[in-house]
């Protein structure tokens, strides 16, 4: 696994949409009921129940998206004591939920600090250049289309799942796919964990190609024990959608600047 930290590909204009998306994701996370306590392990039963109720209302659920089959009982956010001890109280939903709109709201929800920060790191590094190439409004529309494609792609393969799906990963995967198409030769500084974190500067096609390969393997359930807890299929669908949408923009895309700095302690050869 490699951790990107910076790309050598300056943008021509300020990526206001990327900044706004990052800010919105952080603010929603901070104000999600019970999330900060749950993420740090300090949350109690009341916070957990409140969080479950919030996610059931605003997260995307595959069976709701495809069948419009809403659950008869959902967590109410209250706690109680049942035959098995303390737990979350369930009852009929007291809200009207739009399955289609839940895809949008789910794109701003995250399951913890690592989930949030990982997504925002990738969006920060790669989003500015994609926004620069597409323009602010087209980039915002592109981001949403990739998020919807990723969510519905996951739902089609998990049609009967009632588990909530949250996170901006699908939309950000689309940004990564677009970056790969538009700037495959751009240099990206990454940290490679090998006893210590080794800094390397690699072409974007290596970094993003490796990332996509991992998602494809994980989506099949290989090499991981918790493949069912992360929507890797959504990452794959979002990435492919981003590539396809960005493909017509390849021509006319300014190439990234030639990098003449150091590569892992020695001067890089031209074209590396």
PDB file of C-alpha atoms in Angstrom, residues 215-228 232:
ATOM      1  CA  UNK A 215      -9.785  -2.303  -5.191  1.00  0.00           C
ATOM      2  CA  UNK A 216     -10.552  -4.810  -7.937  1.00  0.00           C
ATOM      3  CA  UNK A 217      -8.945  -7.640  -5.960  1.00  0.00           C
ATOM      4  CA  UNK A 218     -10.666  -6.602  -2.735  1.00  0.00           C
ATOM      5  CA  UNK A 219     -14.046  -6.327  -4.461  1.00  0.00           C
ATOM      6  CA  UNK A 220     -13.827 -10.015  -5.329  1.00  0.00           C
ATOM      7  CA  UNK A 221     -13.177 -10.849  -1.680  1.00  0.00           C
ATOM      8  CA  UNK A 222      -9.579 -11.850  -2.261  1.00  0.00           C
ATOM      9  CA  UNK A 223      -6.693 -10.961   0.053  1.00  0.00           C
ATOM     10  CA  UNK A 224      -8.896  -9.456   2.774  1.00  0.00           C
ATOM     11  CA  UNK A 225     -11.050 -10.844   5.549  1.00  0.00           C
ATOM     12  CA  UNK A 226     -13.392  -7.864   5.836  1.00  0.00           C
ATOM     13  CA  UNK A 227     -14.305  -7.339   2.171  1.00  0.00           C
ATOM     14  CA  UNK A 228     -17.955  -7.228   3.124  1.00  0.00           C
ATOM     15  CA  UNK A 232     -14.873  -1.908  -2.850  1.00  0.00           C
TER      16      UNK A 232
END
